[in-house]
Amino acid sequence: MMLRVIALVAAGLVLAACDQADQAAEARAVPPPPPSVTIAKPVVKQIVEDDEFVGRFEAVDEVQVSARVGGYLDEIHFEDGAIVEAGQLLFTIDQRPFRAILGQAEAALQIAQSRYEFAQKELARAEELVQRGNISRSVVDERRQEFISSQAEVGGARAAVQAAALDLEFTEIRAPFGGRIGRHLLSIGNLVEANETVLTSIVSLDPIYFYFDINERYYLAYARDARSRGQALQEGGSRLPVTVRLGDTVEEPREGNLDFSENRLDEDSGTMRVRAVFQNEDLVLQPGLFGRVNVPGSLPYLGILIPDEAITADQNKRIVYLVNEEGVVSTREVRPGPKIDGYRVIRDGLTGDEQIVVEGLMRVRPGITVAPETIQLAEEAQ
């Protein structure tokens, strides 16, 4: 009885093993479904290639404010960091000594004028008497010398008054131009040395300059383009339009123009410094900020653009995957260019009519068949 049970169990196990083998064979016989990928045609549109450079903003005007006369600082008339207007009063140096000097100069001028008037009358009287023969000619000459001397004294005294009035005026230190002022570097009561003590600084903000460096190859290209426009690059290259982007991606790009380049290349670096100018009505742009400027580097042409994600590397080559009407995958070597409107420019390798894989690159290889889903790329990448 026991042997019969064992035999039945063994037979059942053999049958189960056979069923599993049959199922595995059937599974191997059914091919897996083709991988799904997303394909699209490249974006074809009129473009102008840009060259990108890193640079820094600098103020059009900048000044270290100091006093032309010395004395003790009496008043400060601005808030640190405020926007000031041209001619606005910033500091006042104690004016009392300068008023006293001006008063002395004015008194000396009055004395000199009285001496001048007296010498003038004496000369006129002497010339009248010499005609009658009452005095000698030498007396007349002495009176004339006294008159000329007093005339010179009046001129010197008048100049001293002007100098004293100018020094008094210089005790009021005003902004030479409008812009944003820094903090005051000296407190009230401190001694100010004439032409030496820096009191604060002012930078202009609108418009604002942007400086960047280009190498010889770019210089020759831009200079050639400027000549075609009938102008020199050093004179702004016909104010070629440029765009600058800040480090903050939230801030919108700013439009400006080239307006100057240096008159020689730097011998050490082989670069030339170029300048662009930007309007800054909202005063967001500040001297010292870094930015990335885009300069047009080509004439308008019909360009082919694809997403960066559609490009992969094969050793030292850049390739894209193409899908034909039967869903078969092949590769195509391409030569990428700069990035425009969120896409990568393809300078060589595509005509714009191909269907390329834009999603699912990890699931494809040359020669396999895929299940493509076709989409249309937007004119600008989001």
mmCIF file of C-alpha atoms in Angstrom:
data_model
loop_
_atom_site.group_PDB
_atom_site.id
_atom_site.type_symbol
_atom_site.label_atom_id
_atom_site.label_comp_id
_atom_site.label_asym_id
_atom_site.label_seq_id
_atom_site.Cartn_x
_atom_site.Cartn_y
_atom_site.Cartn_z
ATOM 1 C CA MET A 1 0.000 0.000 0.000
ATOM 2 C CA MET A 2 2.748 2.412 0.927
ATOM 3 C CA LEU A 3 4.611 1.684 -2.312
ATOM 4 C CA ARG A 4 1.489 2.493 -4.318
ATOM 5 C CA VAL A 5 1.105 5.888 -2.621
ATOM 6 C CA ILE A 6 4.746 6.740 -3.253
ATOM 7 C CA ALA A 7 4.378 5.810 -6.898
ATOM 8 C CA LEU A 8 1.315 8.047 -7.305
ATOM 9 C CA VAL A 9 3.085 11.027 -5.682
ATOM 10 C CA ALA A 10 6.122 10.587 -7.903
ATOM 11 C CA ALA A 11 3.942 10.461 -10.989
ATOM 12 C CA GLY A 12 2.218 13.693 -9.950
ATOM 13 C CA LEU A 13 5.538 15.454 -9.493
ATOM 14 C CA VAL A 14 6.706 14.343 -12.927
ATOM 15 C CA LEU A 15 3.499 15.660 -14.518
ATOM 16 C CA ALA A 16 3.846 19.052 -12.734
ATOM 17 C CA ALA A 17 7.444 19.402 -13.906
ATOM 18 C CA CYS A 18 6.391 18.694 -17.460
ATOM 19 C CA ASP A 19 3.634 21.337 -17.281
ATOM 20 C CA GLN A 20 6.123 23.962 -16.023
ATOM 21 C CA ALA A 21 8.583 23.088 -18.784
ATOM 22 C CA ASP A 22 5.840 23.433 -21.387
ATOM 23 C CA GLN A 23 4.823 26.859 -20.010
ATOM 24 C CA ALA A 24 8.460 28.105 -20.035
ATOM 25 C CA ALA A 25 8.867 26.936 -23.613
ATOM 26 C CA GLU A 26 5.701 28.774 -24.624
ATOM 27 C CA ALA A 27 6.933 31.951 -22.880
ATOM 28 C CA ARG A 28 10.215 31.730 -24.733
ATOM 29 C CA ALA A 29 8.433 31.309 -28.009
ATOM 30 C CA VAL A 30 6.428 34.614 -27.597
ATOM 31 C CA PRO A 31 8.685 37.638 -28.405
ATOM 32 C CA PRO A 32 8.601 40.609 -25.958
ATOM 33 C CA PRO A 33 6.733 43.745 -27.109
ATOM 34 C CA PRO A 34 8.875 46.455 -28.783
ATOM 35 C CA PRO A 35 10.038 49.207 -26.419
ATOM 36 C CA SER A 36 8.053 52.412 -26.510
ATOM 37 C CA VAL A 37 9.862 55.665 -27.323
ATOM 38 C CA THR A 38 8.878 59.242 -28.126
ATOM 39 C CA ILE A 39 9.943 60.655 -31.470
ATOM 40 C CA ALA A 40 9.672 64.075 -33.100
ATOM 41 C CA LYS A 41 10.951 66.077 -36.033
ATOM 42 C CA PRO A 42 13.588 68.762 -35.337
ATOM 43 C CA VAL A 43 12.506 72.392 -35.074
ATOM 44 C CA VAL A 44 13.451 74.225 -38.276
ATOM 45 C CA LYS A 45 13.341 78.032 -38.170
ATOM 46 C CA GLN A 46 15.248 81.237 -38.870
ATOM 47 C CA ILE A 47 17.964 81.748 -36.257
ATOM 48 C CA VAL A 48 21.041 83.818 -35.490
ATOM 49 C CA GLU A 49 23.804 82.039 -33.587
ATOM 50 C CA ASP A 50 24.982 83.749 -30.413
ATOM 51 C CA ASP A 51 28.410 83.797 -28.820
ATOM 52 C CA GLU A 52 28.308 83.832 -25.012
ATOM 53 C CA PHE A 53 30.819 85.566 -22.752
ATOM 54 C CA VAL A 54 31.077 86.163 -19.019
ATOM 55 C CA GLY A 55 31.606 89.727 -17.837
ATOM 56 C CA ARG A 56 30.946 92.238 -15.103
ATOM 57 C CA PHE A 57 28.844 95.385 -14.764
ATOM 58 C CA GLU A 58 30.595 98.674 -14.022
ATOM 59 C CA ALA A 59 29.293 102.173 -13.414
ATOM 60 C CA VAL A 60 29.425 104.737 -16.201
ATOM 61 C CA ASP A 61 30.553 107.332 -13.624
ATOM 62 C CA GLU A 62 32.163 106.673 -10.253
ATOM 63 C CA VAL A 63 33.749 109.089 -7.789
ATOM 64 C CA GLN A 64 35.410 109.040 -4.394
ATOM 65 C CA VAL A 65 34.030 112.157 -2.695
ATOM 66 C CA SER A 66 36.566 114.283 -0.837
ATOM 67 C CA ALA A 67 36.762 117.920 0.280
ATOM 68 C CA ARG A 68 38.702 120.711 -1.431
ATOM 69 C CA VAL A 69 39.254 122.501 1.879
ATOM 70 C CA GLY A 70 40.199 121.224 5.298
ATOM 71 C CA GLY A 71 38.301 121.584 8.536
ATOM 72 C CA TYR A 72 36.061 119.806 10.994
ATOM 73 C CA LEU A 73 33.027 117.965 9.623
ATOM 74 C CA ASP A 74 29.922 119.822 10.778
ATOM 75 C CA GLU A 75 26.903 118.179 9.079
ATOM 76 C CA ILE A 76 25.915 115.135 6.995
ATOM 77 C CA HIS A 77 22.915 115.670 4.707
ATOM 78 C CA PHE A 78 22.123 112.233 3.242
ATOM 79 C CA GLU A 79 21.057 108.725 4.217
ATOM 80 C CA ASP A 80 23.570 105.952 3.583
ATOM 81 C CA GLY A 81 22.818 104.127 0.323
ATOM 82 C CA ALA A 82 20.291 106.679 -0.944
ATOM 83 C CA ILE A 83 19.847 107.885 -4.512
ATOM 84 C CA VAL A 84 21.230 111.426 -4.794
ATOM 85 C CA GLU A 85 20.812 114.051 -7.498
ATOM 86 C CA ALA A 86 23.551 116.052 -9.193
ATOM 87 C CA GLY A 87 24.382 119.104 -7.049
ATOM 88 C CA GLN A 88 22.718 117.717 -3.916
ATOM 89 C CA LEU A 89 24.334 118.853 -0.641
ATOM 90 C CA LEU A 90 26.134 115.937 1.041
ATOM 91 C CA PHE A 91 28.448 117.345 3.755
ATOM 92 C CA THR A 92 29.155 120.676 5.400
ATOM 93 C CA ILE A 93 32.523 121.561 6.923
ATOM 94 C CA ASP A 94 32.560 124.105 9.788
ATOM 95 C CA GLN A 95 32.183 127.410 7.934
ATOM 96 C CA ARG A 96 33.061 129.861 10.727
ATOM 97 C CA PRO A 97 36.814 130.107 10.019
ATOM 98 C CA PHE A 98 36.146 130.581 6.314
ATOM 99 C CA ARG A 99 33.554 133.298 6.944
ATOM 100 C CA ALA A 100 36.117 135.116 9.094
ATOM 101 C CA ILE A 101 38.747 134.847 6.359
ATOM 102 C CA LEU A 102 36.231 136.131 3.810
ATOM 103 C CA GLY A 103 35.403 139.066 6.090
ATOM 104 C CA GLN A 104 39.110 139.924 6.421
ATOM 105 C CA ALA A 105 39.533 139.772 2.651
ATOM 106 C CA GLU A 106 36.544 142.029 2.069
ATOM 107 C CA ALA A 107 37.919 144.560 4.618
ATOM 108 C CA ALA A 108 41.314 144.493 2.909
ATOM 109 C CA LEU A 109 39.573 145.118 -0.415
ATOM 110 C CA GLN A 110 37.838 148.189 1.002
ATOM 111 C CA ILE A 111 41.160 149.566 2.295
ATOM 112 C CA ALA A 112 42.790 148.950 -1.075
ATOM 113 C CA GLN A 113 39.925 150.645 -2.898
ATOM 114 C CA SER A 114 40.171 153.730 -0.642
ATOM 115 C CA ARG A 115 43.918 153.924 -1.284
ATOM 116 C CA TYR A 116 43.263 153.575 -4.986
ATOM 117 C CA GLU A 117 40.710 156.389 -4.982
ATOM 118 C CA PHE A 118 43.061 158.641 -2.974
ATOM 119 C CA ALA A 119 46.012 157.878 -5.290
ATOM 120 C CA GLN A 120 43.815 158.585 -8.312
ATOM 121 C CA LYS A 121 42.869 162.026 -6.965
ATOM 122 C CA GLU A 122 46.483 162.828 -6.023
ATOM 123 C CA LEU A 123 47.646 161.936 -9.525
ATOM 124 C CA ALA A 124 44.978 164.141 -11.114
ATOM 125 C CA ARG A 125 45.924 167.084 -8.823
ATOM 126 C CA ALA A 126 49.644 166.626 -9.561
ATOM 127 C CA GLU A 127 49.058 166.613 -13.341
ATOM 128 C CA GLU A 128 47.114 169.845 -13.000
ATOM 129 C CA LEU A 129 49.821 171.542 -10.900
ATOM 130 C CA VAL A 130 52.676 170.490 -13.158
ATOM 131 C CA GLN A 131 51.023 172.274 -16.059
ATOM 132 C CA ARG A 132 51.133 175.507 -14.026
ATOM 133 C CA GLY A 133 54.726 174.886 -13.049
ATOM 134 C CA ASN A 134 53.957 174.620 -9.327
ATOM 135 C CA ILE A 135 55.523 171.145 -8.899
ATOM 136 C CA SER A 136 58.209 169.196 -10.696
ATOM 137 C CA ARG A 137 57.662 166.333 -13.153
ATOM 138 C CA SER A 138 59.294 163.897 -10.705
ATOM 139 C CA VAL A 139 56.467 164.488 -8.206
ATOM 140 C CA VAL A 140 53.958 163.603 -10.884
ATOM 141 C CA ASP A 141 55.863 160.371 -11.612
ATOM 142 C CA GLU A 142 55.820 159.472 -7.924
ATOM 143 C CA ARG A 143 52.054 160.060 -7.772
ATOM 144 C CA ARG A 144 51.559 157.918 -10.895
ATOM 145 C CA GLN A 145 53.645 155.118 -9.333
ATOM 146 C CA GLU A 146 51.510 155.284 -6.183
ATOM 147 C CA PHE A 147 48.352 155.145 -8.319
ATOM 148 C CA ILE A 148 49.512 152.094 -10.264
ATOM 149 C CA SER A 149 50.558 150.390 -7.020
ATOM 150 C CA SER A 150 47.189 151.034 -5.405
ATOM 151 C CA GLN A 151 45.454 149.764 -8.547
ATOM 152 C CA ALA A 152 47.405 146.518 -8.266
ATOM 153 C CA GLU A 153 46.544 146.279 -4.559
ATOM 154 C CA VAL A 154 42.861 146.498 -5.426
ATOM 155 C CA GLY A 155 43.258 143.653 -7.948
ATOM 156 C CA GLY A 156 45.083 141.504 -5.388
ATOM 157 C CA ALA A 157 42.504 142.233 -2.682
ATOM 158 C CA ARG A 158 39.656 141.427 -5.059
ATOM 159 C CA ALA A 159 41.324 138.101 -5.942
ATOM 160 C CA ALA A 160 41.732 137.343 -2.226
ATOM 161 C CA VAL A 161 37.994 137.933 -1.731
ATOM 162 C CA GLN A 162 37.193 135.589 -4.610
ATOM 163 C CA ALA A 163 39.505 132.910 -3.190
ATOM 164 C CA ALA A 164 37.991 133.237 0.283
ATOM 165 C CA ALA A 165 34.459 133.079 -1.144
ATOM 166 C CA LEU A 166 35.422 129.974 -3.158
ATOM 167 C CA ASP A 167 36.856 128.275 -0.045
ATOM 168 C CA LEU A 168 33.634 129.088 1.816
ATOM 169 C CA GLU A 169 31.651 127.575 -1.045
ATOM 170 C CA PHE A 170 33.855 124.451 -0.926
ATOM 171 C CA THR A 171 32.819 123.860 2.692
ATOM 172 C CA GLU A 172 29.540 122.608 1.185
ATOM 173 C CA ILE A 173 30.369 119.312 -0.535
ATOM 174 C CA ARG A 174 27.865 118.447 -3.254
ATOM 175 C CA ALA A 175 27.263 115.443 -5.508
ATOM 176 C CA PRO A 176 29.044 115.887 -8.863
ATOM 177 C CA PHE A 177 26.444 113.674 -10.601
ATOM 178 C CA GLY A 178 23.355 111.657 -9.752
ATOM 179 C CA GLY A 179 23.549 108.047 -8.587
ATOM 180 C CA ARG A 180 23.598 105.818 -5.534
ATOM 181 C CA ILE A 181 25.738 107.030 -2.661
ATOM 182 C CA GLY A 182 27.636 104.751 -0.298
ATOM 183 C CA ARG A 183 27.938 105.054 3.470
ATOM 184 C CA HIS A 184 29.588 108.053 5.122
ATOM 185 C CA LEU A 185 33.155 107.143 6.040
ATOM 186 C CA LEU A 186 33.656 109.947 8.576
ATOM 187 C CA SER A 187 31.476 111.018 11.479
ATOM 188 C CA ILE A 188 30.628 114.573 12.493
ATOM 189 C CA GLY A 189 33.418 116.236 14.448
ATOM 190 C CA ASN A 190 36.297 114.537 12.646
ATOM 191 C CA LEU A 191 39.013 116.526 10.923
ATOM 192 C CA VAL A 192 38.846 116.533 7.121
ATOM 193 C CA GLU A 193 42.126 116.884 5.235
ATOM 194 C CA ALA A 194 41.798 118.831 2.006
ATOM 195 C CA ASN A 195 42.000 116.615 -1.122
ATOM 196 C CA GLU A 196 42.979 113.583 0.976
ATOM 197 C CA THR A 197 40.151 112.418 3.239
ATOM 198 C CA VAL A 198 37.604 110.258 1.382
ATOM 199 C CA LEU A 199 34.136 110.955 2.744
ATOM 200 C CA THR A 200 31.982 108.590 0.643
ATOM 201 C CA SER A 201 31.565 107.290 -2.910
ATOM 202 C CA ILE A 202 28.920 107.677 -5.611
ATOM 203 C CA VAL A 203 28.227 105.422 -8.597
ATOM 204 C CA SER A 204 25.860 106.162 -11.449
ATOM 205 C CA LEU A 205 23.366 103.400 -12.257
ATOM 206 C CA ASP A 206 21.356 104.341 -15.336
ATOM 207 C CA PRO A 207 22.687 103.609 -17.884
ATOM 208 C CA ILE A 208 25.293 101.025 -16.834
ATOM 209 C CA TYR A 209 28.277 99.447 -18.607
ATOM 210 C CA PHE A 210 29.039 95.737 -19.055
ATOM 211 C CA TYR A 211 32.650 94.739 -19.798
ATOM 212 C CA PHE A 212 33.769 91.362 -21.189
ATOM 213 C CA ASP A 213 36.812 89.942 -22.998
ATOM 214 C CA ILE A 214 36.942 88.292 -26.442
ATOM 215 C CA ASN A 215 39.798 86.392 -28.052
ATOM 216 C CA GLU A 216 41.443 87.168 -31.387
ATOM 217 C CA ARG A 217 39.150 84.915 -33.432
ATOM 218 C CA TYR A 218 36.014 86.597 -32.125
ATOM 219 C CA TYR A 219 37.583 90.028 -32.482
ATOM 220 C CA LEU A 220 38.379 89.467 -36.168
ATOM 221 C CA ALA A 221 34.841 88.193 -36.800
ATOM 222 C CA TYR A 222 33.155 91.094 -35.005
ATOM 223 C CA ALA A 223 35.471 93.671 -36.577
ATOM 224 C CA ARG A 224 34.688 92.245 -40.014
ATOM 225 C CA ASP A 225 30.983 92.437 -39.269
ATOM 226 C CA ALA A 226 31.345 96.038 -38.041
ATOM 227 C CA ARG A 227 33.205 97.025 -41.232
ATOM 228 C CA SER A 228 30.390 95.535 -43.293
ATOM 229 C CA ARG A 229 28.107 97.965 -41.458
ATOM 230 C CA GLY A 230 30.436 100.868 -42.258
ATOM 231 C CA GLN A 231 31.807 101.357 -38.743
ATOM 232 C CA ALA A 232 34.714 100.266 -36.536
ATOM 233 C CA LEU A 233 34.311 97.877 -33.614
ATOM 234 C CA GLN A 234 36.123 100.401 -31.384
ATOM 235 C CA GLU A 235 33.290 102.847 -32.090
ATOM 236 C CA GLY A 236 30.607 100.368 -31.099
ATOM 237 C CA GLY A 237 30.313 98.273 -34.268
ATOM 238 C CA SER A 238 27.152 100.115 -35.356
ATOM 239 C CA ARG A 239 25.733 99.482 -31.855
ATOM 240 C CA LEU A 240 25.300 95.742 -32.378
ATOM 241 C CA PRO A 241 22.392 94.503 -30.185
ATOM 242 C CA VAL A 242 23.324 92.129 -27.341
ATOM 243 C CA THR A 243 21.529 90.367 -24.487
ATOM 244 C CA VAL A 244 22.760 89.851 -20.926
ATOM 245 C CA ARG A 245 21.531 87.324 -18.356
ATOM 246 C CA LEU A 246 22.208 87.487 -14.627
ATOM 247 C CA GLY A 247 23.019 84.619 -12.286
ATOM 248 C CA ASP A 248 19.435 84.706 -11.019
ATOM 249 C CA THR A 249 17.379 82.746 -13.548
ATOM 250 C CA VAL A 250 14.218 84.517 -12.381
ATOM 251 C CA GLU A 251 15.476 87.868 -13.686
ATOM 252 C CA GLU A 252 14.530 88.490 -17.318
ATOM 253 C CA PRO A 253 17.336 88.985 -19.887
ATOM 254 C CA ARG A 254 18.250 92.605 -20.599
ATOM 255 C CA GLU A 255 18.649 94.098 -24.077
ATOM 256 C CA GLY A 256 21.562 96.435 -24.794
ATOM 257 C CA ASN A 257 24.115 97.449 -27.426
ATOM 258 C CA LEU A 258 27.845 97.270 -27.970
ATOM 259 C CA ASP A 259 29.303 100.762 -27.796
ATOM 260 C CA PHE A 260 33.099 100.453 -27.430
ATOM 261 C CA SER A 261 36.153 98.201 -27.522
ATOM 262 C CA GLU A 262 39.763 98.821 -26.574
ATOM 263 C CA ASN A 263 42.233 99.992 -29.234
ATOM 264 C CA ARG A 264 44.609 97.045 -28.764
ATOM 265 C CA LEU A 265 44.687 93.421 -27.659
ATOM 266 C CA ASP A 266 46.238 92.513 -24.350
ATOM 267 C CA GLU A 267 49.650 90.989 -25.066
ATOM 268 C CA ASP A 268 49.577 88.649 -22.079
ATOM 269 C CA SER A 269 46.109 87.150 -22.531
ATOM 270 C CA GLY A 270 45.574 87.740 -26.255
ATOM 271 C CA THR A 271 42.127 89.183 -25.547
ATOM 272 C CA MET A 272 40.397 92.480 -26.178
ATOM 273 C CA ARG A 273 38.048 94.144 -23.723
ATOM 274 C CA VAL A 274 34.653 95.049 -25.165
ATOM 275 C CA ARG A 275 31.909 97.142 -23.620
ATOM 276 C CA ALA A 276 28.129 97.095 -23.902
ATOM 277 C CA VAL A 277 25.691 99.596 -22.446
ATOM 278 C CA PHE A 278 22.309 98.775 -20.875
ATOM 279 C CA GLN A 279 19.423 100.866 -19.628
ATOM 280 C CA ASN A 280 18.716 100.345 -15.927
ATOM 281 C CA GLU A 281 15.566 102.275 -15.077
ATOM 282 C CA ASP A 282 14.599 99.891 -12.258
ATOM 283 C CA LEU A 283 18.168 100.102 -10.816
ATOM 284 C CA VAL A 284 18.390 96.296 -10.466
ATOM 285 C CA LEU A 285 21.759 96.120 -12.219
ATOM 286 C CA GLN A 286 24.586 97.083 -9.860
ATOM 287 C CA PRO A 287 28.310 97.665 -10.463
ATOM 288 C CA GLY A 288 30.242 94.474 -9.749
ATOM 289 C CA LEU A 289 27.485 92.030 -10.767
ATOM 290 C CA PHE A 290 28.504 89.155 -13.031
ATOM 291 C CA GLY A 291 26.488 88.322 -16.124
ATOM 292 C CA ARG A 292 26.533 86.273 -19.325
ATOM 293 C CA VAL A 293 26.270 88.322 -22.501
ATOM 294 C CA ASN A 294 25.127 86.904 -25.843
ATOM 295 C CA VAL A 295 26.496 88.555 -28.976
ATOM 296 C CA PRO A 296 25.157 87.705 -32.469
ATOM 297 C CA GLY A 297 27.809 85.525 -34.122
ATOM 298 C CA SER A 298 26.244 84.840 -37.522
ATOM 299 C CA LEU A 299 23.900 86.188 -40.157
ATOM 300 C CA PRO A 300 20.282 84.914 -40.031
ATOM 301 C CA TYR A 301 19.880 81.416 -41.537
ATOM 302 C CA LEU A 302 17.482 78.453 -41.455
ATOM 303 C CA GLY A 303 18.617 76.394 -38.475
ATOM 304 C CA ILE A 304 17.872 72.866 -37.243
ATOM 305 C CA LEU A 305 17.286 72.574 -33.491
ATOM 306 C CA ILE A 306 16.733 69.535 -31.260
ATOM 307 C CA PRO A 307 16.591 68.975 -27.481
ATOM 308 C CA ASP A 308 19.877 68.318 -25.706
ATOM 309 C CA GLU A 309 18.321 65.092 -24.340
ATOM 310 C CA ALA A 310 18.156 63.660 -27.870
ATOM 311 C CA ILE A 311 21.939 63.773 -28.277
ATOM 312 C CA THR A 312 24.144 61.000 -26.923
ATOM 313 C CA ALA A 313 27.852 60.231 -27.108
ATOM 314 C CA ASP A 314 29.583 57.398 -28.921
ATOM 315 C CA GLN A 315 33.246 57.636 -27.960
ATOM 316 C CA ASN A 316 34.320 61.010 -29.406
ATOM 317 C CA LYS A 317 31.255 61.404 -31.630
ATOM 318 C CA ARG A 318 27.825 62.891 -30.983
ATOM 319 C CA ILE A 319 24.914 60.894 -32.364
ATOM 320 C CA VAL A 320 21.120 60.883 -32.464
ATOM 321 C CA TYR A 321 18.785 57.924 -32.968
ATOM 322 C CA LEU A 322 16.519 57.939 -36.021
ATOM 323 C CA VAL A 323 13.346 55.913 -36.440
ATOM 324 C CA ASN A 324 12.088 55.044 -39.950
ATOM 325 C CA GLU A 325 8.522 54.329 -41.069
ATOM 326 C CA GLU A 326 8.836 50.675 -40.015
ATOM 327 C CA GLY A 327 9.957 51.665 -36.526
ATOM 328 C CA VAL A 328 13.548 50.490 -37.034
ATOM 329 C CA VAL A 329 16.224 52.435 -35.165
ATOM 330 C CA SER A 330 19.447 53.745 -36.756
ATOM 331 C CA THR A 331 22.095 56.238 -35.688
ATOM 332 C CA ARG A 332 23.280 59.475 -37.273
ATOM 333 C CA GLU A 333 26.418 61.420 -36.361
ATOM 334 C CA VAL A 334 25.773 65.156 -35.804
ATOM 335 C CA ARG A 335 27.816 68.280 -35.124
ATOM 336 C CA PRO A 336 26.166 70.331 -32.351
ATOM 337 C CA GLY A 337 26.382 74.100 -32.128
ATOM 338 C CA PRO A 338 25.239 76.666 -29.551
ATOM 339 C CA LYS A 339 21.971 76.592 -27.643
ATOM 340 C CA ILE A 340 19.143 78.807 -28.902
ATOM 341 C CA ASP A 341 15.599 79.070 -27.504
ATOM 342 C CA GLY A 342 16.257 76.095 -25.224
ATOM 343 C CA TYR A 343 17.332 73.787 -28.085
ATOM 344 C CA ARG A 344 20.720 72.714 -29.423
ATOM 345 C CA VAL A 345 21.632 73.892 -32.924
ATOM 346 C CA ILE A 346 22.716 71.054 -35.251
ATOM 347 C CA ARG A 347 25.262 72.450 -37.674
ATOM 348 C CA ASP A 348 25.729 69.212 -39.641
ATOM 349 C CA GLY A 349 24.145 65.753 -39.852
ATOM 350 C CA LEU A 350 20.390 66.447 -40.088
ATOM 351 C CA THR A 351 18.118 67.925 -42.753
ATOM 352 C CA GLY A 352 15.115 68.568 -40.494
ATOM 353 C CA ASP A 353 12.846 65.875 -42.037
ATOM 354 C CA GLU A 354 14.017 62.994 -39.823
ATOM 355 C CA GLN A 355 12.122 61.490 -36.898
ATOM 356 C CA ILE A 356 14.517 61.405 -33.944
ATOM 357 C CA VAL A 357 14.154 59.788 -30.545
ATOM 358 C CA VAL A 358 13.639 62.507 -27.920
ATOM 359 C CA GLU A 359 12.565 60.271 -24.975
ATOM 360 C CA GLY A 360 13.494 56.675 -24.138
ATOM 361 C CA LEU A 361 17.077 56.681 -25.407
ATOM 362 C CA MET A 362 18.094 54.100 -22.781
ATOM 363 C CA ARG A 363 15.718 51.545 -24.391
ATOM 364 C CA VAL A 364 17.008 51.778 -27.970
ATOM 365 C CA ARG A 365 19.977 50.493 -29.936
ATOM 366 C CA PRO A 366 20.706 50.373 -33.666
ATOM 367 C CA GLY A 367 18.678 47.801 -35.601
ATOM 368 C CA ILE A 368 15.854 47.116 -33.140
ATOM 369 C CA THR A 369 12.206 47.854 -33.778
ATOM 370 C CA VAL A 370 10.410 50.226 -31.427
ATOM 371 C CA ALA A 371 6.875 51.388 -30.784
ATOM 372 C CA PRO A 372 7.137 55.138 -31.422
ATOM 373 C CA GLU A 373 4.841 57.848 -30.123
ATOM 374 C CA THR A 374 5.088 60.981 -32.284
ATOM 375 C CA ILE A 375 4.953 64.456 -30.771
ATOM 376 C CA GLN A 376 5.600 67.957 -32.138
ATOM 377 C CA LEU A 377 8.280 70.086 -30.540
ATOM 378 C CA ALA A 378 7.373 73.651 -29.566
ATOM 379 C CA GLU A 379 9.067 76.598 -31.263
ATOM 380 C CA GLU A 380 10.831 77.335 -27.958
ATOM 381 C CA ALA A 381 11.676 74.790 -25.274
ATOM 382 C CA GLN A 382 9.927 75.320 -21.955
#
